[in-house]
Amino acid sequence: MNKTIIVWFKDDLRILDHPALYHAAMDGKVIPLYIHNETEDTNSEWYRLQAITAFQQQLQDKGATLVIKQGNPVQIIQEVVQAFNADAVYYHYQYGPESRKQDEQLMDCLSVPVRRFHGNVLTEPGTILNKQQKPYKVFTSFWKSLRSLPIAKPYPVPHKVDWYNGKASTVPHTKNSQLNMYWQAGEQQALYKWRRFLHDQIDDYQEYRDFPGVDATSRLSHHLSHGEISPKLIWHEAKDALEITSIENRLQHTMEESTETFLKQLVWREFAYHQLTFFPHIIDQPLQTKFQAFQWQKPDPMLLESWKKGLTGYPLVDAGMRQLLETGYMHNRVRMVTGSFLVKHLLIHWLEGQAWFSRLLVDHDLANNTMGWQWVAGTGFDSSPFFRIFNPVKQAEKFDPDGTYIQKWLPELRDLPIEHLHFPQKAPEEVLQDAGITLGKDYPHPIIEHQYARERALETFQQLKKEERNH
Ligand SMILES: Cc1cc2nc3c(=O)[nH]c(=O)nc-3n(C[C@H](O)[C@H](O)[C@H](O)COP(=O)(O)OP(=O)(O)OC[C@H]3O[C@@H](n4cnc5c(N)ncnc54)[C@H](O)[C@@H]3O)c2cc1C
């Protein structure tokens, strides 16, 4: 019990259901460590620093000091082990290729024991296999398999921790950003949001989750990707709520279906980690190898820029891209529509989209973002097939029927009557005039015509299939 243990916090900035912390607290004195090693100026990194500040305060309130260092983790951990004369290092696995490489280096050079835990997932990635002992490639089968498994219970907050309490470290400086208006970091905030969603909103999830103008999803993704809440806690609290509801028989059907849909969505995250573990090349190569020969267009900088800035002339696409620019978030349905527009209408490689999202998403998560882009591009295992091309106007009419979302993010279109809001290009001149819009000046003409783009994409896909047959 007299051991000194370093708990290395990474994307797990919490104390509830933190297996590494829980075991360290049982085994000895805990030195909480965070290593800042990001050089890229991304929104996710901005949020991480807010989360670190909140976490530092949370620990301070418990009489603990978070040791914050900057630099190469492999080197820093060795230095901190020496400085504290530590006996062991505990932390949670990460699953990206870079993290795994770093992990191996650490295992090679550390002179003290290391204990690692699967703290940020429901199940250990790589352990859910089909009857042939092969990884699942289809989500529904993966979901059914996982749903039938007992998921381990979350760890409680350790009852008593012998924390390190020393000189406070400084959190690296963050730029002043408009993001401040949209985000509040911290484990308490994450738990509060989750429980409020579970009690007041989850019933509507099934019906409204695809409508970006309705506040019907959990908005937990940034808390999950920075580990301010654990998926196991969410899983068990949702299942417990289901049991209570079924006993009370109140609103049973809607609640059950809706909660099940929500849990399924959470398992997409798990599926992403599963894929990243088995197929690490997913981060930059198509999972369906035939797509290596796909004829992507050389990105036209003007078109790419119009997409990034939300100036394509398709309101739902533009609203999504502006929401992303302004807030660092985009609704899931709109991520699909904007992603599809980039890869299918503009035929620009999905890696361009993946890179832009990874820079702007506050909830950026390597596994989810990569799987999302492979899904959108039709290059993943269980993706939307390439030939299914979203019509951005029809998607807008279907999922933003009253225009709430478009009007929020495209103020220049606010005065357009609803029947023209989803595609101003088709509005009569006098309607545009009445709404104070000159197309090409206040709002762009479409940068590409939908029917033309659709046919070009399908032809390019046919070409790929022809080449495949010839090989
Ligand atoms: C092109 C593209 C890129 C994406 N990039 C990311 C990303 O970088 N980080 C990220 O967390 N999600 C990503 N997603 C998935 C999804 O859009 C977001 O998780 C979701 O919009 C977050 O909002 P929410 O928390 O309200 O979701 P809810 O609908 O409330 O879902 C609850 C949680 O389940 C998980 N989840 C839900 N849908 C998915 C999904 N399709 N794939 C994986 N996990 C899911 C998330 O952790 C989410 O917070 C991406 C999707 C696409 C199509």
Short mmCIF file of C-alpha atoms and ligand atoms in Angstrom, two decimals:
data_model
loop_
_atom_site.label_atom_id
_atom_site.label_comp_id
_atom_site.label_asym_id
_atom_site.label_seq_id
_atom_site.Cartn_x
_atom_site.Cartn_y
_atom_site.Cartn_z
CA MET A 1 0.00 0.00 0.00
CA ASN A 2 2.98 2.34 0.26
CA LYS A 3 3.49 2.49 -3.46
CA THR A 4 3.51 5.68 -5.47
CA ILE A 5 1.51 5.42 -8.65
CA ILE A 6 1.33 7.80 -11.57
CA VAL A 7 -2.08 7.95 -13.19
CA TRP A 8 -1.66 9.33 -16.66
CA PHE A 9 -4.86 11.13 -17.71
CA LYS A 10 -5.38 11.57 -21.43
CA ASP A 11 -8.84 11.51 -23.03
CA ASP A 12 -10.39 10.40 -19.73
CA LEU A 13 -10.72 13.60 -17.72
CA ARG A 14 -13.00 12.33 -14.98
CA ILE A 15 -12.97 10.45 -11.71
CA LEU A 16 -16.20 8.45 -11.99
CA ASP A 17 -15.74 5.13 -13.78
CA HIS A 18 -12.01 5.64 -14.15
CA PRO A 19 -10.52 2.15 -13.79
CA ALA A 20 -6.90 3.35 -13.79
CA LEU A 21 -7.56 5.82 -10.99
CA TYR A 22 -9.69 3.36 -9.04
CA HIS A 23 -6.97 0.70 -9.01
CA ALA A 24 -4.20 3.20 -8.33
CA ALA A 25 -6.13 4.53 -5.31
CA MET A 26 -6.34 1.01 -3.93
CA ASP A 27 -2.66 0.34 -4.58
CA GLY A 28 -1.00 3.48 -3.21
CA LYS A 29 -0.46 7.22 -3.38
CA VAL A 30 -1.76 8.78 -6.62
CA ILE A 31 0.16 11.29 -8.75
CA PRO A 32 -2.31 12.57 -11.37
CA LEU A 33 -0.46 13.53 -14.54
CA TYR A 34 -1.51 15.21 -17.76
CA ILE A 35 0.90 15.67 -20.67
CA HIS A 36 0.17 18.34 -23.20
CA ASN A 37 1.63 17.24 -26.49
CA GLU A 38 -0.46 18.89 -29.18
CA THR A 39 1.09 21.22 -31.64
CA GLU A 40 -1.95 21.63 -33.84
CA ASP A 41 -4.29 24.51 -33.28
CA THR A 42 -7.62 22.67 -33.51
CA ASN A 43 -10.98 23.31 -31.86
CA SER A 44 -10.80 19.95 -30.16
CA GLU A 45 -7.46 20.98 -28.67
CA TRP A 46 -8.98 24.26 -27.55
CA TYR A 47 -11.71 22.32 -25.77
CA ARG A 48 -9.19 19.91 -24.27
CA LEU A 49 -7.52 22.82 -22.50
CA GLN A 50 -10.87 24.01 -21.11
CA ALA A 51 -11.48 20.46 -19.94
CA ILE A 52 -8.05 20.33 -18.31
CA THR A 53 -8.72 23.59 -16.48
CA ALA A 54 -12.03 22.20 -15.19
CA PHE A 55 -10.39 18.93 -14.21
CA GLN A 56 -7.54 20.68 -12.43
CA GLN A 57 -10.10 22.62 -10.39
CA GLN A 58 -12.10 19.47 -9.65
CA LEU A 59 -8.97 17.78 -8.31
CA GLN A 60 -7.93 20.86 -6.39
CA ASP A 61 -11.29 20.80 -4.60
CA LYS A 62 -10.35 17.31 -3.47
CA GLY A 63 -6.98 18.47 -2.19
CA ALA A 64 -5.11 17.03 -5.18
CA THR A 65 -2.68 18.62 -7.60
CA LEU A 66 -2.75 17.73 -11.27
CA VAL A 67 0.83 17.64 -12.56
CA ILE A 68 0.81 19.18 -16.05
CA LYS A 69 3.80 18.76 -18.34
CA GLN A 70 4.44 19.62 -21.94
CA GLY A 71 6.34 17.52 -24.46
CA ASN A 72 6.91 13.99 -25.65
CA PRO A 73 4.94 11.64 -23.37
CA VAL A 74 7.46 8.79 -23.52
CA GLN A 75 10.23 11.06 -22.31
CA ILE A 76 8.10 12.95 -19.81
CA ILE A 77 6.73 9.85 -18.14
CA GLN A 78 10.26 8.58 -17.55
CA GLU A 79 11.20 11.94 -16.02
CA VAL A 80 8.11 12.02 -13.80
CA VAL A 81 8.70 8.44 -12.65
CA GLN A 82 12.19 9.48 -11.60
CA ALA A 83 11.15 12.76 -10.03
CA PHE A 84 8.50 11.11 -7.84
CA ASN A 85 10.39 7.88 -7.40
CA ALA A 86 7.20 6.21 -8.62
CA ASP A 87 6.60 2.46 -8.47
CA ALA A 88 4.15 2.13 -11.35
CA VAL A 89 2.23 3.92 -14.08
CA TYR A 90 -1.49 3.31 -14.72
CA TYR A 91 -3.48 4.58 -17.66
CA HIS A 92 -6.18 3.84 -20.24
CA TYR A 93 -5.58 2.48 -23.70
CA GLN A 94 -6.02 4.60 -26.78
CA TYR A 95 -6.53 2.85 -30.07
CA GLY A 96 -5.13 4.99 -32.91
CA PRO A 97 -1.95 3.77 -34.64
CA GLU A 98 0.14 6.65 -33.22
CA SER A 99 -1.01 5.99 -29.65
CA ARG A 100 -0.30 2.31 -30.01
CA LYS A 101 3.21 3.02 -31.25
CA GLN A 102 3.78 5.36 -28.36
CA ASP A 103 2.47 2.73 -25.99
CA GLU A 104 4.96 0.18 -27.28
CA GLN A 105 7.82 2.65 -26.88
CA LEU A 106 6.76 3.34 -23.35
CA MET A 107 6.55 -0.34 -22.49
CA ASP A 108 10.06 -0.80 -23.91
CA CYS A 109 11.74 1.94 -21.98
CA LEU A 110 9.97 2.21 -18.64
CA SER A 111 11.73 0.61 -15.72
CA VAL A 112 8.57 0.35 -13.57
CA PRO A 113 5.43 -1.76 -14.13
CA VAL A 114 2.64 -0.36 -16.27
CA ARG A 115 -1.06 -1.27 -15.88
CA ARG A 116 -3.40 -0.41 -18.71
CA PHE A 117 -7.20 -0.52 -18.77
CA HIS A 118 -9.92 -0.21 -21.38
CA GLY A 119 -11.50 2.75 -19.65
CA ASN A 120 -13.25 4.63 -22.45
CA VAL A 121 -15.17 1.87 -24.18
CA LEU A 122 -17.97 -0.57 -23.40
CA THR A 123 -15.96 -3.65 -24.33
CA GLU A 124 -12.33 -4.29 -25.10
CA PRO A 125 -11.90 -3.41 -28.80
CA GLY A 126 -10.96 -6.48 -30.79
CA THR A 127 -12.79 -8.97 -28.58
CA ILE A 128 -16.19 -9.06 -30.30
CA LEU A 129 -15.86 -11.61 -33.10
CA ASN A 130 -18.25 -13.46 -35.37
CA LYS A 131 -18.69 -17.26 -35.47
CA GLN A 132 -15.62 -17.59 -37.66
CA GLN A 133 -13.63 -15.67 -35.04
CA LYS A 134 -13.27 -12.78 -37.49
CA PRO A 135 -14.06 -9.11 -36.88
CA TYR A 136 -17.59 -8.00 -37.71
CA LYS A 137 -17.86 -5.81 -40.77
CA VAL A 138 -21.59 -5.19 -40.60
CA PHE A 139 -22.86 -2.93 -37.86
CA THR A 140 -26.18 -4.70 -37.17
CA SER A 141 -24.43 -7.99 -36.43
CA PHE A 142 -21.89 -6.21 -34.25
CA TRP A 143 -24.71 -4.46 -32.40
CA LYS A 144 -26.66 -7.68 -31.83
CA SER A 145 -23.58 -9.42 -30.54
CA LEU A 146 -22.63 -6.59 -28.18
CA ARG A 147 -26.24 -6.17 -27.01
CA SER A 148 -26.30 -9.77 -25.82
CA LEU A 149 -23.12 -9.36 -23.75
CA PRO A 150 -23.00 -8.36 -20.11
CA ILE A 151 -21.29 -4.95 -20.08
CA ALA A 152 -19.08 -4.47 -17.02
CA LYS A 153 -20.49 -2.09 -14.41
CA PRO A 154 -18.88 1.35 -14.10
CA TYR A 155 -16.34 1.83 -11.32
CA PRO A 156 -17.47 4.15 -8.52
CA VAL A 157 -15.46 7.21 -7.52
CA PRO A 158 -12.70 5.78 -5.33
CA HIS A 159 -13.78 5.99 -1.73
CA LYS A 160 -10.51 7.33 -0.44
CA VAL A 161 -7.54 8.58 -2.43
CA ASP A 162 -4.12 9.48 -1.10
CA TRP A 163 -3.57 12.25 -3.65
CA TYR A 164 -0.38 14.08 -4.41
CA ASN A 165 -0.72 17.65 -3.23
CA GLY A 166 2.04 19.99 -4.34
CA LYS A 167 2.80 23.05 -6.36
CA ALA A 168 0.05 23.79 -8.92
CA SER A 169 0.97 23.54 -12.59
CA THR A 170 -0.11 26.05 -15.21
CA VAL A 171 -2.50 24.99 -17.94
CA PRO A 172 -1.12 25.94 -21.38
CA HIS A 173 -2.61 29.16 -22.68
CA THR A 174 -5.54 29.01 -25.13
CA LYS A 175 -6.53 31.58 -27.70
CA ASN A 176 -9.56 33.74 -27.01
CA SER A 177 -12.29 32.23 -29.05
CA GLN A 178 -15.97 32.64 -29.83
CA LEU A 179 -16.15 28.95 -28.90
CA ASN A 180 -16.31 30.13 -25.30
CA MET A 181 -19.95 31.01 -25.89
CA TYR A 182 -20.91 27.48 -26.82
CA TRP A 183 -19.02 25.11 -24.58
CA GLN A 184 -18.76 24.38 -20.92
CA ALA A 185 -16.28 21.73 -19.92
CA GLY A 186 -16.04 19.41 -16.95
CA GLU A 187 -17.21 16.10 -15.55
CA GLN A 188 -20.00 17.70 -13.51
CA GLN A 189 -21.35 19.41 -16.60
CA ALA A 190 -21.18 16.15 -18.56
CA LEU A 191 -23.06 14.23 -15.86
CA TYR A 192 -25.65 16.96 -15.50
CA LYS A 193 -26.28 17.06 -19.25
CA TRP A 194 -26.49 13.31 -19.54
CA ARG A 195 -28.93 12.89 -16.67
CA ARG A 196 -31.12 15.73 -17.86
CA PHE A 197 -31.21 14.16 -21.32
CA LEU A 198 -32.04 10.75 -19.85
CA HIS A 199 -34.88 12.07 -17.72
CA ASP A 200 -36.38 14.77 -19.92
CA GLN A 201 -35.45 14.17 -23.52
CA ILE A 202 -34.61 10.62 -24.41
CA ASP A 203 -38.25 9.76 -25.27
CA ASP A 204 -38.07 12.07 -28.29
CA TYR A 205 -34.73 10.76 -29.54
CA GLN A 206 -36.14 8.15 -31.90
CA GLU A 207 -38.55 10.52 -33.59
CA TYR A 208 -36.53 13.70 -33.81
CA ARG A 209 -32.84 12.79 -33.75
CA ASP A 210 -32.52 13.36 -37.50
CA PHE A 211 -33.93 16.87 -37.40
CA PRO A 212 -31.12 19.40 -36.96
CA GLY A 213 -33.54 22.18 -36.01
CA VAL A 214 -34.77 20.21 -33.00
CA ASP A 215 -32.74 19.85 -29.85
CA ALA A 216 -33.28 16.09 -29.65
CA THR A 217 -29.85 14.50 -29.37
CA SER A 218 -27.74 14.20 -26.24
CA ARG A 219 -24.96 16.66 -27.26
CA LEU A 220 -22.54 14.49 -25.29
CA SER A 221 -20.02 13.82 -28.06
CA HIS A 222 -17.40 16.33 -26.84
CA HIS A 223 -17.72 15.03 -23.29
CA LEU A 224 -17.30 11.47 -24.56
CA SER A 225 -14.38 12.25 -26.83
CA HIS A 226 -12.50 14.00 -24.02
CA GLY A 227 -13.57 11.37 -21.52
CA GLU A 228 -15.51 13.62 -19.16
CA ILE A 229 -18.13 10.89 -19.02
CA SER A 230 -17.75 7.18 -19.67
CA PRO A 231 -19.85 5.15 -22.12
CA LYS A 232 -20.30 2.40 -19.50
CA LEU A 233 -21.94 4.82 -17.11
CA ILE A 234 -24.29 5.99 -19.87
CA TRP A 235 -25.06 2.41 -20.87
CA HIS A 236 -25.93 1.26 -17.36
CA GLU A 237 -27.89 4.33 -16.32
CA ALA A 238 -29.94 4.10 -19.54
CA LYS A 239 -30.60 0.41 -18.96
CA ASP A 240 -31.53 0.99 -15.32
CA ALA A 241 -33.97 3.70 -16.41
CA LEU A 242 -35.47 1.24 -18.88
CA GLU A 243 -36.04 -1.29 -16.14
CA ILE A 244 -37.69 1.24 -13.85
CA THR A 245 -39.94 2.44 -16.68
CA SER A 246 -40.97 -1.06 -17.59
CA ILE A 247 -41.92 -1.70 -13.97
CA GLU A 248 -43.95 1.50 -13.87
CA ASN A 249 -45.35 0.74 -17.33
CA ARG A 250 -45.38 4.45 -18.04
CA LEU A 251 -44.79 5.61 -21.62
CA GLN A 252 -43.17 2.26 -21.91
CA HIS A 253 -43.17 1.71 -25.63
CA THR A 254 -41.78 5.06 -26.81
CA MET A 255 -39.24 5.20 -24.03
CA GLU A 256 -38.02 1.67 -24.69
CA GLU A 257 -37.67 2.14 -28.42
CA SER A 258 -36.09 5.52 -28.06
CA THR A 259 -33.57 4.40 -25.46
CA GLU A 260 -32.71 1.37 -27.56
CA THR A 261 -32.09 3.63 -30.56
CA PHE A 262 -29.89 5.85 -28.45
CA LEU A 263 -27.86 2.90 -27.15
CA LYS A 264 -27.47 1.67 -30.70
CA GLN A 265 -26.06 5.03 -31.71
CA LEU A 266 -23.63 4.85 -28.80
CA VAL A 267 -22.54 1.46 -30.10
CA TRP A 268 -21.61 3.05 -33.45
CA ARG A 269 -18.85 4.68 -31.43
CA GLU A 270 -17.83 1.25 -30.18
CA PHE A 271 -17.93 -0.09 -33.74
CA ALA A 272 -15.59 2.73 -34.77
CA TYR A 273 -13.05 1.71 -32.11
CA HIS A 274 -13.44 -1.91 -33.14
CA GLN A 275 -12.64 -0.98 -36.76
CA LEU A 276 -9.72 1.25 -35.79
CA THR A 277 -8.24 -1.61 -33.78
CA PHE A 278 -8.59 -4.27 -36.45
CA PHE A 279 -7.99 -2.09 -39.49
CA PRO A 280 -5.69 0.75 -38.42
CA HIS A 281 -5.18 1.73 -42.06
CA ILE A 282 -8.81 2.96 -41.96
CA ILE A 283 -7.47 6.40 -41.03
CA ASP A 284 -6.23 7.12 -44.55
CA GLN A 285 -7.10 4.18 -46.83
CA PRO A 286 -10.45 2.95 -48.08
CA LEU A 287 -11.59 -0.19 -46.30
CA GLN A 288 -13.02 -1.44 -49.59
CA THR A 289 -9.76 -1.73 -51.49
CA LYS A 290 -11.41 -1.28 -54.89
CA PHE A 291 -11.77 2.41 -54.03
CA GLN A 292 -8.02 2.82 -54.23
CA ALA A 293 -8.54 3.15 -57.97
CA PHE A 294 -11.41 5.64 -57.68
CA GLN A 295 -10.92 8.70 -59.88
CA TRP A 296 -11.26 11.56 -57.37
CA GLN A 297 -11.05 15.04 -58.86
CA LYS A 298 -7.97 17.08 -58.09
CA PRO A 299 -9.49 19.44 -55.49
CA ASP A 300 -10.39 22.75 -57.12
CA PRO A 301 -9.38 25.26 -54.41
CA MET A 302 -12.40 27.47 -55.15
CA LEU A 303 -14.87 24.61 -54.78
CA LEU A 304 -13.19 23.26 -51.67
CA GLU A 305 -13.15 26.72 -50.11
CA SER A 306 -16.84 27.25 -50.93
CA TRP A 307 -17.64 23.99 -49.17
CA LYS A 308 -15.51 24.87 -46.14
CA LYS A 309 -17.00 28.34 -45.79
CA GLY A 310 -20.63 27.27 -46.34
CA LEU A 311 -21.02 29.01 -49.70
CA THR A 312 -22.17 26.20 -51.99
CA GLY A 313 -25.61 27.61 -52.79
CA TYR A 314 -27.31 24.61 -51.14
CA PRO A 315 -28.79 25.93 -47.88
CA LEU A 316 -28.65 22.75 -45.80
CA VAL A 317 -25.00 22.16 -46.75
CA ASP A 318 -24.15 25.78 -46.07
CA ALA A 319 -26.01 25.88 -42.75
CA GLY A 320 -24.08 22.82 -41.58
CA MET A 321 -20.71 24.16 -42.62
CA ARG A 322 -21.44 27.51 -40.95
CA GLN A 323 -22.59 25.81 -37.77
CA LEU A 324 -19.28 23.97 -37.80
CA LEU A 325 -17.26 27.15 -38.42
CA GLU A 326 -19.04 29.10 -35.73
CA THR A 327 -19.49 26.50 -32.99
CA GLY A 328 -17.19 23.54 -33.70
CA TYR A 329 -20.21 21.21 -33.90
CA MET A 330 -22.48 19.92 -36.62
CA HIS A 331 -25.61 17.80 -36.32
CA ASN A 332 -25.14 14.16 -37.38
CA ARG A 333 -27.67 14.25 -40.25
CA VAL A 334 -25.97 17.35 -41.62
CA ARG A 335 -22.49 15.79 -41.26
CA MET A 336 -23.80 13.11 -43.61
CA VAL A 337 -25.25 15.60 -46.08
CA THR A 338 -22.24 17.95 -46.17
CA GLY A 339 -19.86 14.98 -46.35
CA SER A 340 -21.80 13.43 -49.21
CA PHE A 341 -21.79 16.77 -51.05
CA LEU A 342 -18.00 16.99 -50.85
CA VAL A 343 -17.26 13.45 -51.98
CA LYS A 344 -20.10 12.82 -54.43
CA HIS A 345 -21.14 16.20 -55.83
CA LEU A 346 -17.63 17.65 -55.91
CA LEU A 347 -15.80 14.29 -56.19
CA ILE A 348 -13.21 15.57 -53.73
CA HIS A 349 -11.37 12.90 -51.75
CA TRP A 350 -12.90 12.12 -48.35
CA LEU A 351 -9.50 12.71 -46.71
CA GLU A 352 -9.95 16.45 -47.39
CA GLY A 353 -13.24 16.37 -45.50
CA GLN A 354 -11.83 14.26 -42.71
CA ALA A 355 -8.98 16.75 -42.25
CA TRP A 356 -11.31 19.77 -42.19
CA PHE A 357 -13.63 18.14 -39.67
CA SER A 358 -10.71 17.09 -37.49
CA ARG A 359 -9.56 20.69 -37.37
CA LEU A 360 -12.96 22.17 -36.54
CA LEU A 361 -14.91 19.59 -34.56
CA VAL A 362 -14.76 20.17 -30.82
CA ASP A 363 -15.83 16.52 -30.45
CA HIS A 364 -13.17 15.31 -32.87
CA ASP A 365 -12.52 11.62 -32.35
CA LEU A 366 -10.15 9.81 -34.68
CA ALA A 367 -12.21 6.60 -34.75
CA ASN A 368 -15.62 8.25 -35.20
CA ASN A 369 -14.51 10.85 -37.69
CA THR A 370 -12.70 8.33 -39.84
CA MET A 371 -15.57 5.86 -39.81
CA GLY A 372 -18.01 8.71 -40.51
CA TRP A 373 -16.06 9.76 -43.60
CA GLN A 374 -15.67 6.22 -44.89
CA TRP A 375 -19.41 5.77 -44.37
CA VAL A 376 -20.23 8.96 -46.23
CA ALA A 377 -17.85 8.14 -49.09
CA GLY A 378 -19.15 4.59 -49.42
CA THR A 379 -15.62 3.26 -48.99
CA GLY A 380 -16.13 1.63 -45.56
CA PHE A 381 -17.40 -1.87 -44.83
CA ASP A 382 -20.94 -1.01 -43.79
CA SER A 383 -21.32 2.33 -45.49
CA SER A 384 -23.93 4.17 -47.40
CA PRO A 385 -23.32 2.72 -50.91
CA PHE A 386 -21.57 5.13 -53.26
CA PHE A 387 -24.47 5.11 -55.72
CA ARG A 388 -26.85 6.44 -53.05
CA ILE A 389 -26.37 10.15 -53.53
CA PHE A 390 -28.12 12.53 -51.17
CA ASN A 391 -30.07 15.25 -52.89
CA PRO A 392 -29.20 18.22 -50.64
CA VAL A 393 -32.49 19.98 -51.42
CA LYS A 394 -34.66 16.94 -50.67
CA GLN A 395 -32.69 16.27 -47.50
CA ALA A 396 -33.36 19.86 -46.42
CA GLU A 397 -37.09 19.56 -47.16
CA LYS A 398 -37.32 16.30 -45.28
CA PHE A 399 -35.19 17.03 -42.22
CA ASP A 400 -35.58 20.79 -41.84
CA PRO A 401 -39.15 21.15 -43.08
CA ASP A 402 -39.88 24.41 -41.30
CA GLY A 403 -36.42 25.83 -42.00
CA THR A 404 -35.49 26.41 -38.34
CA TYR A 405 -31.96 25.15 -38.82
CA ILE A 406 -31.30 26.90 -42.14
CA GLN A 407 -32.64 30.21 -40.89
CA LYS A 408 -30.51 29.97 -37.77
CA TRP A 409 -27.23 29.52 -39.61
CA LEU A 410 -27.98 31.47 -42.82
CA PRO A 411 -29.34 34.80 -41.59
CA GLU A 412 -29.21 36.19 -45.13
CA LEU A 413 -32.07 33.82 -46.06
CA ARG A 414 -34.26 34.62 -43.07
CA ASP A 415 -36.87 36.56 -45.02
CA LEU A 416 -37.34 33.96 -47.73
CA PRO A 417 -40.72 32.21 -47.60
CA ILE A 418 -40.41 28.59 -46.52
CA GLU A 419 -41.31 27.18 -49.95
CA HIS A 420 -38.09 28.71 -51.37
CA LEU A 421 -35.82 28.43 -48.38
CA HIS A 422 -34.51 24.98 -49.23
CA PHE A 423 -33.34 26.08 -52.69
CA PRO A 424 -33.37 29.85 -53.31
CA GLN A 425 -32.08 29.35 -56.85
CA LYS A 426 -35.58 28.32 -57.91
CA ALA A 427 -37.32 31.27 -56.25
CA PRO A 428 -38.97 33.83 -58.57
CA GLU A 429 -37.06 37.09 -58.90
CA GLU A 430 -39.72 39.18 -57.11
CA VAL A 431 -39.70 36.79 -54.13
CA LEU A 432 -35.96 37.15 -53.88
CA GLN A 433 -36.25 40.91 -54.15
CA ASP A 434 -38.88 41.02 -51.40
CA ALA A 435 -36.55 39.00 -49.20
CA GLY A 436 -33.70 41.40 -49.97
CA ILE A 437 -31.61 38.76 -51.72
CA THR A 438 -29.59 39.13 -54.87
CA LEU A 439 -28.26 35.71 -55.80
CA GLY A 440 -24.54 35.77 -56.46
CA LYS A 441 -24.19 38.71 -54.06
CA ASP A 442 -26.08 38.02 -50.82
CA TYR A 443 -26.18 34.27 -51.28
CA PRO A 444 -24.29 32.18 -53.89
CA HIS A 445 -25.66 30.46 -56.93
CA PRO A 446 -25.18 26.69 -56.59
CA ILE A 447 -21.53 25.89 -57.24
CA ILE A 448 -22.57 22.75 -59.08
CA GLU A 449 -25.84 21.58 -60.57
CA HIS A 450 -27.29 18.60 -58.69
CA GLN A 451 -28.35 16.47 -61.68
CA TYR A 452 -25.02 16.98 -63.45
CA ALA A 453 -23.07 16.17 -60.26
CA ARG A 454 -25.12 13.06 -59.63
CA GLU A 455 -24.60 11.70 -63.13
CA ARG A 456 -20.89 12.47 -63.06
CA ALA A 457 -20.51 10.68 -59.72
CA LEU A 458 -22.42 7.64 -60.97
CA GLU A 459 -20.34 7.50 -64.16
CA THR A 460 -17.13 7.68 -62.15
CA PHE A 461 -18.42 4.85 -59.99
CA GLN A 462 -19.36 2.79 -63.09
CA GLN A 463 -15.84 3.32 -64.37
CA LEU A 464 -14.48 1.89 -61.13
CA LYS A 465 -16.76 -1.12 -61.41
CA LYS A 466 -15.67 -1.68 -65.02
CA GLU A 467 -12.02 -1.62 -63.99
CA GLU A 468 -12.81 -4.02 -61.16
CA ARG A 469 -14.43 -6.48 -63.60
CA ASN A 470 -11.44 -6.24 -65.96
CA HIS A 471 -9.00 -7.23 -63.25
C1 LIG B 1 -18.57 12.56 -41.51
C2 LIG B 1 -18.82 12.33 -40.03
C3 LIG B 1 -17.85 12.68 -39.10
C4 LIG B 1 -18.06 12.44 -37.73
N1 LIG B 1 -17.07 12.78 -36.84
C5 LIG B 1 -17.26 12.55 -35.52
C6 LIG B 1 -16.24 12.88 -34.58
O1 LIG B 1 -15.15 13.34 -34.92
N2 LIG B 1 -16.51 12.67 -33.25
C7 LIG B 1 -17.69 12.13 -32.83
O2 LIG B 1 -17.88 11.94 -31.62
N3 LIG B 1 -18.65 11.77 -33.71
C8 LIG B 1 -18.48 11.97 -35.03
N4 LIG B 1 -19.47 11.65 -35.91
C9 LIG B 1 -20.67 10.94 -35.42
C10 LIG B 1 -21.87 11.83 -35.01
O3 LIG B 1 -22.14 12.77 -36.00
C11 LIG B 1 -21.66 12.55 -33.68
O4 LIG B 1 -21.20 11.65 -32.70
C12 LIG B 1 -22.98 13.16 -33.17
O5 LIG B 1 -23.48 14.06 -34.11
C13 LIG B 1 -22.74 13.87 -31.85
O6 LIG B 1 -23.91 14.48 -31.36
P1 LIG B 1 -24.62 13.92 -30.06
O7 LIG B 1 -23.64 13.73 -28.97
O8 LIG B 1 -25.77 14.80 -29.80
O9 LIG B 1 -25.10 12.48 -30.58
P2 LIG B 1 -26.21 11.47 -30.04
O10 LIG B 1 -27.08 11.17 -31.20
O11 LIG B 1 -26.84 11.94 -28.81
O12 LIG B 1 -25.37 10.13 -29.77
C14 LIG B 1 -24.78 9.82 -28.50
C15 LIG B 1 -23.32 9.46 -28.68
O13 LIG B 1 -23.19 8.28 -29.49
C16 LIG B 1 -22.03 8.40 -30.33
N5 LIG B 1 -22.48 8.43 -31.73
C17 LIG B 1 -23.66 8.85 -32.21
N6 LIG B 1 -23.71 8.70 -33.55
C18 LIG B 1 -22.53 8.17 -33.93
C19 LIG B 1 -21.97 7.79 -35.18
N7 LIG B 1 -22.64 7.88 -36.32
N8 LIG B 1 -20.71 7.30 -35.19
C20 LIG B 1 -20.01 7.15 -34.05
N9 LIG B 1 -20.49 7.50 -32.83
C21 LIG B 1 -21.73 8.00 -32.77
C22 LIG B 1 -21.36 9.72 -29.99
O14 LIG B 1 -20.36 9.48 -29.02
C23 LIG B 1 -22.52 10.53 -29.40
O15 LIG B 1 -22.12 11.54 -28.53
C24 LIG B 1 -19.28 11.87 -37.30
C25 LIG B 1 -20.25 11.52 -38.25
C26 LIG B 1 -20.03 11.76 -39.59
C27 LIG B 1 -21.10 11.38 -40.59
#
